[in-house]
PDB file of C-alpha atoms and ligand atoms in Angstrom:
ATOM      1  CA  MET U   1     -23.609   4.392  -1.563  1.00 70.00           C
ATOM      2  CA  GLY U   2     -21.551   4.301   2.505  1.00 75.00           C
ATOM      3  CA  ASN U   3     -19.859   7.134   4.087  1.00 77.00           C
ATOM      4  CA  ASN U   4     -16.341   4.852   3.277  1.00 90.00           C
ATOM      5  CA  THR U   5     -17.352   6.151  -0.642  1.00 91.00           C
ATOM      6  CA  ASP U   6     -18.367   9.227   0.435  1.00 92.00           C
ATOM      7  CA  GLU U   7     -15.843  10.757   2.859  1.00 91.00           C
ATOM      8  CA  ASN U   8     -13.108   9.016  -0.214  1.00 92.00           C
ATOM      9  CA  ARG U   9     -14.739  11.505  -2.567  1.00 94.00           C
ATOM     10  CA  ASP U  10     -14.607  14.396  -0.284  1.00 93.00           C
ATOM     11  CA  LYS U  11     -10.792  13.802   0.120  1.00 92.00           C
ATOM     12  CA  ASN U  12     -10.243  12.304  -3.858  1.00 94.00           C
ATOM     13  CA  ARG U  13     -12.208  16.109  -5.197  1.00 95.00           C
ATOM     14  CA  SER U  14      -9.887  18.559  -2.417  1.00 94.00           C
ATOM     15  CA  HIS U  15      -7.158  17.052  -3.063  1.00 94.00           C
ATOM     16  CA  TYR U  16      -6.875  17.363  -6.849  1.00 96.00           C
ATOM     17  CA  GLU U  17      -9.325  20.847  -6.928  1.00 96.00           C
ATOM     18  CA  LYS U  18      -6.279  22.133  -4.996  1.00 96.00           C
ATOM     19  CA  LEU U  19      -3.472  20.455  -7.165  1.00 95.00           C
ATOM     20  CA  TYR U  20      -5.117  21.282 -10.323  1.00 97.00           C
ATOM     21  CA  GLU U  21      -6.513  24.694  -9.961  1.00 95.00           C
ATOM     22  CA  GLY U  22      -5.156  27.086 -12.093  1.00 94.00           C
ATOM     23  CA  GLN U  23      -2.921  25.110 -13.660  1.00 96.00           C
ATOM     24  CA  SER U  24      -1.506  26.248 -17.206  1.00 97.00           C
ATOM     25  CA  ILE U  25      -1.937  25.132 -20.332  1.00 98.00           C
ATOM     26  CA  ASP U  26       1.702  26.155 -21.572  1.00 98.00           C
ATOM     27  CA  ASN U  27       3.499  22.670 -21.310  1.00 98.00           C
ATOM     28  CA  ILE U  28       0.516  21.027 -22.935  1.00 98.00           C
ATOM     29  CA  LEU U  29       0.275  23.197 -25.916  1.00 98.00           C
ATOM     30  CA  VAL U  30       3.348  22.723 -26.594  1.00 98.00           C
ATOM     31  CA  TRP U  31       3.523  19.003 -26.712  1.00 98.00           C
ATOM     32  CA  LEU U  32       0.043  19.321 -28.625  1.00 98.00           C
ATOM     33  CA  ARG U  33       2.278  20.622 -31.110  1.00 98.00           C
ATOM     34  CA  ASP U  34       3.531  17.405 -32.588  1.00 98.00           C
ATOM     35  CA  VAL U  35       1.533  14.981 -30.637  1.00 98.00           C
ATOM     36  CA  ASP U  36       4.009  11.767 -32.481  1.00 98.00           C
ATOM     37  CA  LYS U  37       7.325  13.182 -30.808  1.00 98.00           C
ATOM     38  CA  PHE U  38       5.540  13.308 -27.283  1.00 98.00           C
ATOM     39  CA  LEU U  39       4.119   9.973 -27.482  1.00 98.00           C
ATOM     40  CA  LEU U  40       7.431   8.434 -28.735  1.00 98.00           C
ATOM     41  CA  ARG U  41       9.343  10.204 -25.922  1.00 97.00           C
ATOM     42  CA  SER U  42       6.622   9.616 -23.105  1.00 98.00           C
ATOM     43  CA  GLN U  43       6.304   5.776 -24.491  1.00 98.00           C
ATOM     44  CA  ALA U  44      10.140   5.088 -24.531  1.00 97.00           C
ATOM     45  CA  LYS U  45      10.229   6.584 -20.216  1.00 97.00           C
ATOM     46  CA  ASP U  46       6.105   6.681 -18.479  1.00 98.00           C
ATOM     47  CA  THR U  47       4.199   4.073 -17.579  1.00 98.00           C
ATOM     48  CA  SER U  48       1.269   5.685 -17.450  1.00 98.00           C
ATOM     49  CA  TRP U  49       1.924   6.182 -21.404  1.00 98.00           C
ATOM     50  CA  ASN U  50       3.647   2.927 -22.239  1.00 98.00           C
ATOM     51  CA  ALA U  51       0.631   1.363 -21.379  1.00 98.00           C
ATOM     52  CA  LEU U  52      -2.369   3.189 -22.628  1.00 98.00           C
ATOM     53  CA  TYR U  53      -1.179   3.995 -26.200  1.00 98.00           C
ATOM     54  CA  ARG U  54      -0.141  -0.185 -26.658  1.00 97.00           C
ATOM     55  CA  GLN U  55      -1.582  -2.748 -29.024  1.00 97.00           C
ATOM     56  CA  ASN U  56      -1.457   0.484 -31.917  1.00 97.00           C
ATOM     57  CA  PHE U  57      -3.705   2.746 -29.555  1.00 98.00           C
ATOM     58  CA  LYS U  58      -3.216   5.950 -31.142  1.00 98.00           C
ATOM     59  CA  ASP U  59      -4.281   4.569 -34.527  1.00 98.00           C
ATOM     60  CA  ARG U  60      -7.059   3.701 -33.812  1.00 98.00           C
ATOM     61  CA  LEU U  61      -8.079   7.418 -32.189  1.00 98.00           C
ATOM     62  CA  ALA U  62      -9.350   9.836 -34.745  1.00 98.00           C
ATOM     63  CA  GLY U  63     -13.330   9.446 -35.493  1.00 98.00           C
ATOM     64  CA  LYS U  64     -14.054   7.705 -32.704  1.00 98.00           C
ATOM     65  CA  ARG U  65     -15.936   9.108 -29.727  1.00 98.00           C
ATOM     66  CA  VAL U  66     -14.537   8.610 -25.843  1.00 98.00           C
ATOM     67  CA  VAL U  67     -14.557   8.873 -22.466  1.00 98.00           C
ATOM     68  CA  GLU U  68     -12.429   9.173 -20.076  1.00 98.00           C
ATOM     69  CA  LEU U  69     -12.970   8.989 -16.606  1.00 98.00           C
ATOM     70  CA  GLY U  70     -10.854  11.612 -14.199  1.00 98.00           C
ATOM     71  CA  CYS U  71      -9.022  12.989 -16.973  1.00 98.00           C
ATOM     72  CA  GLY U  72      -7.366  15.360 -14.395  1.00 98.00           C
ATOM     73  CA  ASP U  73      -4.449  17.494 -15.988  1.00 98.00           C
ATOM     74  CA  CYS U  74      -6.467  16.844 -19.295  1.00 98.00           C
ATOM     75  CA  VAL U  75      -3.114  16.302 -20.468  1.00 98.00           C
ATOM     76  CA  ASN U  76      -4.234  12.404 -22.089  1.00 98.00           C
ATOM     77  CA  ALA U  77      -7.402  13.684 -23.430  1.00 98.00           C
ATOM     78  CA  ALA U  78      -6.098  16.718 -25.173  1.00 98.00           C
ATOM     79  CA  ILE U  79      -3.613  14.344 -26.886  1.00 98.00           C
ATOM     80  CA  MET U  80      -6.619  11.916 -27.701  1.00 98.00           C
ATOM     81  CA  ALA U  81      -8.487  14.993 -28.968  1.00 98.00           C
ATOM     82  CA  ALA U  82      -6.139  16.396 -31.222  1.00 98.00           C
ATOM     83  CA  LEU U  83      -5.263  12.218 -32.982  1.00 98.00           C
ATOM     84  CA  GLY U  84      -8.964  12.923 -34.535  1.00 98.00           C
ATOM     85  CA  ALA U  85     -11.369  11.748 -31.849  1.00 98.00           C
ATOM     86  CA  GLU U  86     -14.658  13.270 -30.239  1.00 98.00           C
ATOM     87  CA  VAL U  87     -13.383  13.429 -26.773  1.00 98.00           C
ATOM     88  CA  TYR U  88     -16.345  13.141 -23.192  1.00 98.00           C
ATOM     89  CA  ALA U  89     -14.100  13.688 -20.383  1.00 98.00           C
ATOM     90  CA  ASN U  90     -15.116  14.016 -16.346  1.00 98.00           C
ATOM     91  CA  ASP U  91     -12.864  14.918 -13.909  1.00 98.00           C
ATOM     92  CA  ILE U  92     -14.960  15.481  -9.959  1.00 96.00           C
ATOM     93  CA  ALA U  93     -12.696  17.929 -10.023  1.00 96.00           C
ATOM     94  CA  LYS U  94     -14.335  21.547 -11.639  1.00 96.00           C
ATOM     95  CA  ALA U  95     -10.734  22.979 -12.482  1.00 97.00           C
ATOM     96  CA  SER U  96     -10.766  20.375 -14.953  1.00 98.00           C
ATOM     97  CA  GLY U  97     -13.217  21.518 -16.494  1.00 98.00           C
ATOM     98  CA  VAL U  98     -11.776  25.173 -16.113  1.00 98.00           C
ATOM     99  CA  ILE U  99      -8.807  23.049 -18.435  1.00 98.00           C
ATOM    100  CA  ILE U 100     -10.350  21.798 -20.445  1.00 98.00           C
ATOM    101  CA  ASP U 101     -12.349  25.514 -21.591  1.00 98.00           C
ATOM    102  CA  LYS U 102      -9.023  27.042 -22.015  1.00 98.00           C
ATOM    103  CA  LEU U 103      -7.171  24.089 -24.014  1.00 98.00           C
ATOM    104  CA  ASN U 104     -10.336  24.108 -26.450  1.00 98.00           C
ATOM    105  CA  ALA U 105     -10.299  27.951 -26.651  1.00 98.00           C
ATOM    106  CA  ALA U 106      -6.448  28.069 -27.532  1.00 98.00           C
ATOM    107  CA  TYR U 107      -6.258  24.713 -29.691  1.00 98.00           C
ATOM    108  CA  ASP U 108      -8.413  24.267 -33.533  1.00 98.00           C
ATOM    109  CA  PHE U 109      -9.511  20.513 -32.441  1.00 98.00           C
ATOM    110  CA  LYS U 110     -11.658  19.011 -34.692  1.00 97.00           C
ATOM    111  CA  PHE U 111     -14.189  18.123 -31.651  1.00 98.00           C
ATOM    112  CA  PRO U 112     -13.823  20.754 -29.128  1.00 98.00           C
ATOM    113  CA  ILE U 113     -13.249  18.608 -25.688  1.00 98.00           C
ATOM    114  CA  LYS U 114     -16.583  17.649 -23.800  1.00 98.00           C
ATOM    115  CA  TYR U 115     -16.684  18.472 -20.200  1.00 97.00           C
ATOM    116  CA  VAL U 116     -19.349  16.406 -18.982  1.00 97.00           C
ATOM    117  CA  GLU U 117     -19.368  18.160 -14.977  1.00 92.00           C
ATOM    118  CA  GLY U 118     -20.324  16.644 -11.804  1.00 91.00           C
ATOM    119  CA  ASP U 119     -20.932  12.905 -10.923  1.00 94.00           C
ATOM    120  CA  PHE U 120     -19.978  10.973 -13.946  1.00 96.00           C
ATOM    121  CA  LEU U 121     -22.587   8.035 -12.008  1.00 96.00           C
ATOM    122  CA  LYS U 122     -25.197  10.943 -12.484  1.00 95.00           C
ATOM    123  CA  ASN U 123     -24.187  12.007 -16.928  1.00 95.00           C
ATOM    124  CA  ASN U 124     -27.244  12.249 -18.734  1.00 93.00           C
ATOM    125  CA  LEU U 125     -25.167  10.182 -21.600  1.00 97.00           C
ATOM    126  CA  LYS U 126     -27.081   7.979 -24.017  1.00 97.00           C
ATOM    127  CA  SER U 127     -25.872   3.829 -23.848  1.00 97.00           C
ATOM    128  CA  ASN U 128     -24.455   1.427 -26.447  1.00 97.00           C
ATOM    129  CA  GLN U 129     -22.168   5.161 -27.835  1.00 97.00           C
ATOM    130  CA  PHE U 130     -18.336   5.014 -26.914  1.00 98.00           C
ATOM    131  CA  ASP U 131     -15.868   3.012 -29.303  1.00 98.00           C
ATOM    132  CA  PHE U 132     -13.337   3.938 -26.080  1.00 98.00           C
ATOM    133  CA  VAL U 133     -14.027   4.199 -21.860  1.00 98.00           C
ATOM    134  CA  ILE U 134     -10.430   5.505 -21.216  1.00 98.00           C
ATOM    135  CA  GLY U 135      -9.418   6.028 -17.336  1.00 98.00           C
ATOM    136  CA  LYS U 136      -5.494   6.934 -16.479  1.00 98.00           C
ATOM    137  CA  ALA U 137      -4.760   6.219 -13.233  1.00 98.00           C
ATOM    138  CA  PHE U 138      -8.221   6.500 -12.059  1.00 98.00           C
ATOM    139  CA  LEU U 139      -9.994   3.146 -10.858  1.00 98.00           C
ATOM    140  CA  HIS U 140      -7.341   3.253  -7.622  1.00 97.00           C
ATOM    141  CA  HIS U 141      -9.037   6.016  -6.396  1.00 97.00           C
ATOM    142  CA  LEU U 142     -12.280   4.147  -5.978  1.00 97.00           C
ATOM    143  CA  THR U 143     -13.658   2.056  -2.926  1.00 96.00           C
ATOM    144  CA  ILE U 144     -14.567  -0.808  -4.079  1.00 96.00           C
ATOM    145  CA  GLU U 145     -18.279  -0.468  -3.852  1.00 96.00           C
ATOM    146  CA  GLU U 146     -17.806   2.335  -6.165  1.00 96.00           C
ATOM    147  CA  GLU U 147     -15.481   0.801  -8.847  1.00 97.00           C
ATOM    148  CA  LYS U 148     -18.626  -1.940  -9.872  1.00 97.00           C
ATOM    149  CA  GLU U 149     -20.321   1.381 -10.886  1.00 97.00           C
ATOM    150  CA  PHE U 150     -18.553   2.805 -13.264  1.00 98.00           C
ATOM    151  CA  LEU U 151     -16.984  -0.543 -14.110  1.00 98.00           C
ATOM    152  CA  LYS U 152     -21.674  -1.089 -15.190  1.00 97.00           C
ATOM    153  CA  GLU U 153     -21.721   2.703 -15.639  1.00 97.00           C
ATOM    154  CA  THR U 154     -18.958   2.127 -19.018  1.00 98.00           C
ATOM    155  CA  ALA U 155     -19.977  -1.429 -20.067  1.00 98.00           C
ATOM    156  CA  ARG U 156     -23.382   1.061 -20.280  1.00 98.00           C
ATOM    157  CA  LEU U 157     -22.246   3.750 -22.434  1.00 98.00           C
ATOM    158  CA  LEU U 158     -19.869   1.063 -24.608  1.00 98.00           C
ATOM    159  CA  LYS U 159     -20.802   0.428 -28.067  1.00 98.00           C
ATOM    160  CA  ASP U 160     -20.941  -3.741 -28.479  1.00 97.00           C
ATOM    161  CA  GLN U 161     -16.870  -3.703 -29.850  1.00 97.00           C
ATOM    162  CA  GLY U 162     -16.265  -1.204 -27.743  1.00 98.00           C
ATOM    163  CA  GLU U 163     -13.311  -1.842 -25.447  1.00 98.00           C
ATOM    164  CA  ALA U 164     -12.330  -0.129 -22.050  1.00 98.00           C
ATOM    165  CA  ARG U 165      -8.613   0.630 -21.008  1.00 98.00           C
ATOM    166  CA  PHE U 166      -7.722   0.972 -18.109  1.00 98.00           C
ATOM    167  CA  PHE U 167      -4.335   2.584 -16.531  1.00 98.00           C
ATOM    168  CA  GLU U 168      -3.556   1.212 -13.017  1.00 98.00           C
ATOM    169  CA  PRO U 169      -1.298   0.807 -10.325  1.00 97.00           C
ATOM    170  CA  ALA U 170      -1.237  -3.110  -8.716  1.00 97.00           C
ATOM    171  CA  VAL U 171       0.138  -4.908  -6.285  1.00 96.00           C
ATOM    172  CA  ASN U 172       0.281  -8.851  -6.641  1.00 96.00           C
ATOM    173  CA  SER U 173       3.237  -9.829  -4.084  1.00 92.00           C
ATOM    174  CA  ARG U 174       2.728  -8.026  -0.603  1.00 91.00           C
ATOM    175  CA  ILE U 175       6.894  -8.775  -0.257  1.00 92.00           C
ATOM    176  CA  LEU U 176       7.921  -6.506  -2.745  1.00 90.00           C
ATOM    177  CA  ASP U 177       4.492  -4.410  -1.125  1.00 90.00           C
ATOM    178  CA  GLU U 178       5.895  -4.396   2.220  1.00 91.00           C
ATOM    179  CA  ILE U 179       9.189  -3.058   0.995  1.00 91.00           C
ATOM    180  CA  ARG U 180       7.103  -0.292  -1.124  1.00 89.00           C
ATOM    181  CA  TRP U 181       6.371   1.533   1.902  1.00 92.00           C
ATOM    182  CA  ILE U 182       9.799   1.327   3.658  1.00 93.00           C
ATOM    183  CA  ILE U 183      11.463   2.658   1.359  1.00 89.00           C
ATOM    184  CA  PRO U 184      10.303   6.554   1.257  1.00 90.00           C
ATOM    185  CA  VAL U 185       9.619   7.798  -2.073  1.00 86.00           C
ATOM    186  CA  LYS U 186       9.192  11.825  -3.604  1.00 84.00           C
ATOM    187  CA  GLY U 187       6.396  13.089  -0.871  1.00 88.00           C
ATOM    188  CA  ARG U 188       5.593  10.400   0.910  1.00 93.00           C
ATOM    189  CA  PRO U 189       7.826   9.322   3.855  1.00 95.00           C
ATOM    190  CA  SER U 190       8.955   5.498   4.352  1.00 95.00           C
ATOM    191  CA  LYS U 191       6.641   3.638   6.762  1.00 94.00           C
ATOM    192  CA  LEU U 192       9.169   3.002   9.790  1.00 95.00           C
ATOM    193  CA  ASN U 193       8.816   7.332  10.136  1.00 95.00           C
ATOM    194  CA  LYS U 194       5.054   6.734  11.701  1.00 94.00           C
ATOM    195  CA  ASN U 195       4.050  10.350  12.795  1.00 94.00           C
ATOM    196  CA  LYS U 196       4.954  12.030   9.039  1.00 94.00           C
ATOM    197  CA  PHE U 197       3.778   8.377   7.609  1.00 94.00           C
ATOM    198  CA  LYS U 198       0.596   9.193   9.198  1.00 94.00           C
ATOM    199  CA  ILE U 199       0.020  11.808   8.876  1.00 92.00           C
ATOM    200  CA  TRP U 200       0.660  11.631   5.529  1.00 92.00           C
ATOM    201  CA  LYS U 201      -2.056   8.941   5.075  1.00 90.00           C
ATOM    202  CA  GLU U 202      -4.411  11.209   6.239  1.00 89.00           C
ATOM    203  CA  ASN U 203      -4.107  13.307   3.428  1.00 87.00           C
ATOM    204  CA  ASP U 204      -3.806  10.754   0.829  1.00 89.00           C
ATOM    205  CA  PRO U 205      -6.741  10.629  -1.410  1.00 88.00           C
ATOM    206  CA  HIS U 206      -6.317   6.702  -2.486  1.00 92.00           C
ATOM    207  CA  PRO U 207      -8.409   4.299  -0.599  1.00 93.00           C
ATOM    208  CA  ASP U 208      -7.043   0.597   1.083  1.00 91.00           C
ATOM    209  CA  ARG U 209      -7.915  -1.214  -1.535  1.00 94.00           C
ATOM    210  CA  SER U 210      -7.125  -4.566  -3.717  1.00 95.00           C
ATOM    211  CA  PHE U 211      -4.825  -3.088  -6.505  1.00 96.00           C
ATOM    212  CA  SER U 212      -4.035  -6.642  -7.626  1.00 97.00           C
ATOM    213  CA  SER U 213      -4.856  -7.721 -11.174  1.00 97.00           C
ATOM    214  CA  ARG U 214      -7.317 -11.033  -9.872  1.00 97.00           C
ATOM    215  CA  HIS U 215      -8.894  -8.483  -7.645  1.00 98.00           C
ATOM    216  CA  PHE U 216      -9.225  -7.242 -11.457  1.00 98.00           C
ATOM    217  CA  THR U 217      -9.957  -9.979 -13.844  1.00 98.00           C
ATOM    218  CA  LYS U 218     -12.829 -10.571 -10.601  1.00 98.00           C
ATOM    219  CA  ALA U 219     -14.648  -6.727 -10.412  1.00 97.00           C
ATOM    220  CA  SER U 220     -14.956  -8.115 -14.492  1.00 97.00           C
ATOM    221  CA  LYS U 221     -17.274 -10.992 -13.912  1.00 96.00           C
ATOM    222  CA  GLY U 222     -20.995 -10.205 -14.933  1.00 97.00           C
ATOM    223  CA  ILE U 223     -20.107  -7.503 -16.551  1.00 98.00           C
ATOM    224  CA  PHE U 224     -17.482  -7.574 -19.080  1.00 98.00           C
ATOM    225  CA  ASN U 225     -17.080 -10.583 -20.890  1.00 98.00           C
ATOM    226  CA  GLU U 226     -13.666 -10.127 -22.018  1.00 98.00           C
ATOM    227  CA  VAL U 227     -10.591  -9.773 -19.740  1.00 98.00           C
ATOM    228  CA  GLN U 228      -7.228  -9.148 -20.837  1.00 98.00           C
ATOM    229  CA  ILE U 229      -4.235  -7.559 -18.172  1.00 97.00           C
ATOM    230  CA  ILE U 230       0.110  -6.175 -19.740  1.00 97.00           C
ATOM    231  CA  PRO U 231       1.586  -5.971 -16.638  1.00 97.00           C
ATOM    232  CA  VAL U 232       3.864  -2.812 -16.885  1.00 97.00           C
ATOM    233  CA  GLY U 233       6.792  -1.805 -14.660  1.00 96.00           C
ATOM    234  CA  ALA U 234       8.444  -4.833 -13.266  1.00 95.00           C
ATOM    235  CA  LEU U 235      12.199  -4.084 -14.016  1.00 96.00           C
ATOM    236  CA  GLU U 236      11.080   0.320 -14.286  1.00 95.00           C
ATOM    237  CA  ARG U 237       9.778  -0.140 -10.353  1.00 92.00           C
ATOM    238  CA  PHE U 238      13.951  -0.246  -8.585  1.00 92.00           C
ATOM    239  CA  SER U 239      13.932   3.654 -11.801  1.00 92.00           C
ATOM    240  CA  ARG U 240      12.738   4.434  -7.474  1.00 87.00           C
ATOM    241  CA  ILE U 241      15.557   3.654  -5.597  1.00 87.00           C
ATOM    242  CA  ILE U 242      18.092   5.431  -8.170  1.00 90.00           C
ATOM    243  CA  PRO U 243      17.554   9.756  -8.009  1.00 88.00           C
ATOM    244  CA  TYR U 244      16.123  12.047 -10.981  1.00 87.00           C
ATOM    245  CA  GLY U 245      17.798  12.861 -13.331  1.00 94.00           C
ATOM    246  CA  GLY U 246      19.687  11.929 -16.922  1.00 95.00           C
ATOM    247  CA  LEU U 247      20.447   7.996 -15.435  1.00 97.00           C
ATOM    248  CA  ASN U 248      17.182   8.006 -13.845  1.00 96.00           C
ATOM    249  CA  THR U 249      15.011   8.507 -16.963  1.00 97.00           C
ATOM    250  CA  LYS U 250      17.551   5.817 -19.526  1.00 97.00           C
ATOM    251  CA  TYR U 251      17.147   3.264 -16.868  1.00 97.00           C
ATOM    252  CA  ARG U 252      13.392   3.166 -17.506  1.00 97.00           C
ATOM    253  CA  ILE U 253      13.022   3.117 -21.265  1.00 98.00           C
ATOM    254  CA  TRP U 254      15.904  -0.176 -20.767  1.00 97.00           C
ATOM    255  CA  ALA U 255      13.307  -1.337 -18.798  1.00 97.00           C
ATOM    256  CA  LEU U 256      10.681  -0.617 -20.223  1.00 97.00           C
ATOM    257  CA  ASN U 257      12.315  -2.398 -23.203  1.00 96.00           C
ATOM    258  CA  ALA U 258      14.193  -5.234 -21.320  1.00 96.00           C
ATOM    259  CA  GLU U 259      11.074  -6.748 -18.651  1.00 94.00           C
ATOM    260  CA  ASN U 260       9.374  -8.076 -22.324  1.00 90.00           C
ATOM    261  CA  LYS U 261      11.777 -10.154 -22.397  1.00 93.00           C
ATOM    262  CA  ILE U 262      11.029 -11.638 -18.588  1.00 93.00           C
ATOM    263  CA  PRO U 263       8.367 -14.780 -18.473  1.00 94.00           C
ATOM    264  CA  SER U 264       5.029 -14.283 -18.511  1.00 92.00           C
ATOM    265  CA  ARG U 265       4.238 -15.013 -14.238  1.00 93.00           C
ATOM    266  CA  ILE U 266       7.021 -13.109 -13.339  1.00 94.00           C
ATOM    267  CA  ASN U 267       6.673 -10.529 -14.889  1.00 95.00           C
ATOM    268  CA  LYS U 268       3.299 -10.539 -13.583  1.00 95.00           C
ATOM    269  CA  TYR U 269       4.535 -10.976  -9.960  1.00 95.00           C
ATOM    270  CA  LEU U 270       6.833  -8.092 -10.206  1.00 94.00           C
ATOM    271  CA  THR U 271       4.937  -5.774 -12.103  1.00 96.00           C
ATOM    272  CA  ARG U 272       4.249  -2.349 -10.431  1.00 95.00           C
ATOM    273  CA  SER U 273       1.406  -1.720 -12.670  1.00 97.00           C
ATOM    274  CA  GLN U 274      -1.036  -2.845 -14.882  1.00 98.00           C
ATOM    275  CA  LEU U 275      -3.341  -2.092 -17.984  1.00 98.00           C
ATOM    276  CA  ILE U 276      -6.432  -3.234 -17.789  1.00 98.00           C
ATOM    277  CA  ILE U 277      -8.551  -4.549 -21.329  1.00 98.00           C
ATOM    278  CA  TYR U 278     -11.767  -4.478 -20.529  1.00 98.00           C
ATOM    279  CA  LYS U 279     -14.363  -6.247 -23.388  1.00 98.00           C
ATOM    280  CA  LYS U 280     -17.282  -7.571 -24.265  1.00 98.00           C
ATOM    281  CA  PRO U 281     -20.264  -5.837 -22.436  1.00 98.00           C
ATOM    282  CA  ILE U 282     -22.699  -7.475 -20.543  1.00 96.00           C
ATOM    283  CA  GLN U 283     -25.928  -4.953 -21.425  1.00 72.00           C
ATOM    284  CA  LYS U 284     -27.953  -5.503 -18.565  1.00 63.00           C
TER     285      LYS U 284
HETATM  286  C1  SAM D 301      -3.884  10.296 -10.445  1.00 72.15           C
HETATM  287  S1  SAM D 301      -5.162  11.133 -10.842  1.00 72.15           S
HETATM  288  C2  SAM D 301      -5.046  10.911 -12.394  1.00 72.15           C
HETATM  289  C3  SAM D 301      -5.717  12.049 -13.763  1.00 72.15           C
HETATM  290  C4  SAM D 301      -4.854  11.942 -14.755  1.00 72.15           C
HETATM  291  N1  SAM D 301      -5.781  10.833 -15.598  1.00 72.15           N
HETATM  292  C5  SAM D 301      -3.149  11.621 -15.413  1.00 72.15           C
HETATM  293  O1  SAM D 301      -2.818  10.733 -15.719  1.00 72.15           O
HETATM  294  O2  SAM D 301      -3.131  12.546 -14.736  1.00 72.15           O
HETATM  295  C6  SAM D 301      -6.380  10.555 -10.523  1.00 72.15           C
HETATM  296  C7  SAM D 301      -8.122  11.441 -11.133  1.00 72.15           C
HETATM  297  O3  SAM D 301      -9.232  11.267 -10.075  1.00 72.15           O
HETATM  298  C8  SAM D 301     -10.258  12.128 -10.261  1.00 72.15           C
HETATM  299  N2  SAM D 301     -11.405  11.389  -9.461  1.00 72.15           N
HETATM  300  C9  SAM D 301     -11.309  11.202  -8.196  1.00 72.15           C
HETATM  301  N3  SAM D 301     -12.555  10.123  -7.561  1.00 72.15           N
HETATM  302  C10 SAM D 301     -13.710  10.469  -8.603  1.00 72.15           C
HETATM  303  C11 SAM D 301     -14.726   9.783  -8.785  1.00 72.15           C
HETATM  304  N4  SAM D 301     -15.245   9.342  -8.425  1.00 72.15           N
HETATM  305  N5  SAM D 301     -14.815  10.606 -10.423  1.00 72.15           N
HETATM  306  C12 SAM D 301     -13.764  11.345 -11.405  1.00 72.15           C
HETATM  307  N6  SAM D 301     -12.773  11.588 -11.182  1.00 72.15           N
HETATM  308  C13 SAM D 301     -12.915  11.002 -10.298  1.00 72.15           C
HETATM  309  C14 SAM D 301      -9.550  13.213  -8.904  1.00 72.15           C
HETATM  310  O4  SAM D 301      -9.876  13.940  -9.854  1.00 72.15           O
HETATM  311  C15 SAM D 301      -7.947  13.181 -10.418  1.00 72.15           C
HETATM  312  O5  SAM D 301      -8.197  13.845 -11.801  1.00 72.15           O
END
């Protein structure tokens, strides 16, 4: 892999190591008390849960072998394991492994979560054994070069009937993207504030690369025979101009329902995020 990829990986590692270090699992344990309630609420108001758990994903997990890439705070790994899946989870940040150890000690999962330590591209996992490969806000942290290797690895690990599900941001409109960078959001200054933006950018763990739906379709060529892209967040994206709180939540719940009624081409153009589903891996 090139220098750019190595630098990007180091940046991600140190950023997320700090973010997850010493993270408490208390909230996760509360959510695990009633997984249905957690998912119902999260799917109603949050794009990532709304997208990832579409197509009845929750009810398709029991007894299935799943690997989650970039498991981060491990909330999703814990939810999938509590739903009866045999979960393998990897993250470049070792802090995620510590969270998994704590979860396994505190909760009686049918299958304890297995942490896959280190560089996932050097794992020793057998081919053709996983029902699902999952990434929640993961692929867009990779350079295009590294993403290609992860997609090939995903195809190698999946069973023939298996499915990869990635929730990722979407940039399908240059104009909307330009406007997005101008509006400051929590933790990220406006692009117009040049000095502050430069400092923010130096510490930002996202590489400069395409997040378009077209890119994610093209990226699967020669690796998967089937791709489905579901736009999520065409109206929800405007919640960023409503201050955080009750009104913001109400708007997001309304928006995630209402955007299903938008014609698909407009939905795709406006969307802020997407669920990418790859099926029929081409085994080499
Ligand atoms: C935006 S976070 C998402 C975390 C979690 N999936 C969630 O939904 O909250 C991206 C995660 O990808 C991980 N990551 C970035 N590059 C990686 C790599 N090359 N290999 C494994 N994990 C990586 C980061 O450490 C981080 O935990």
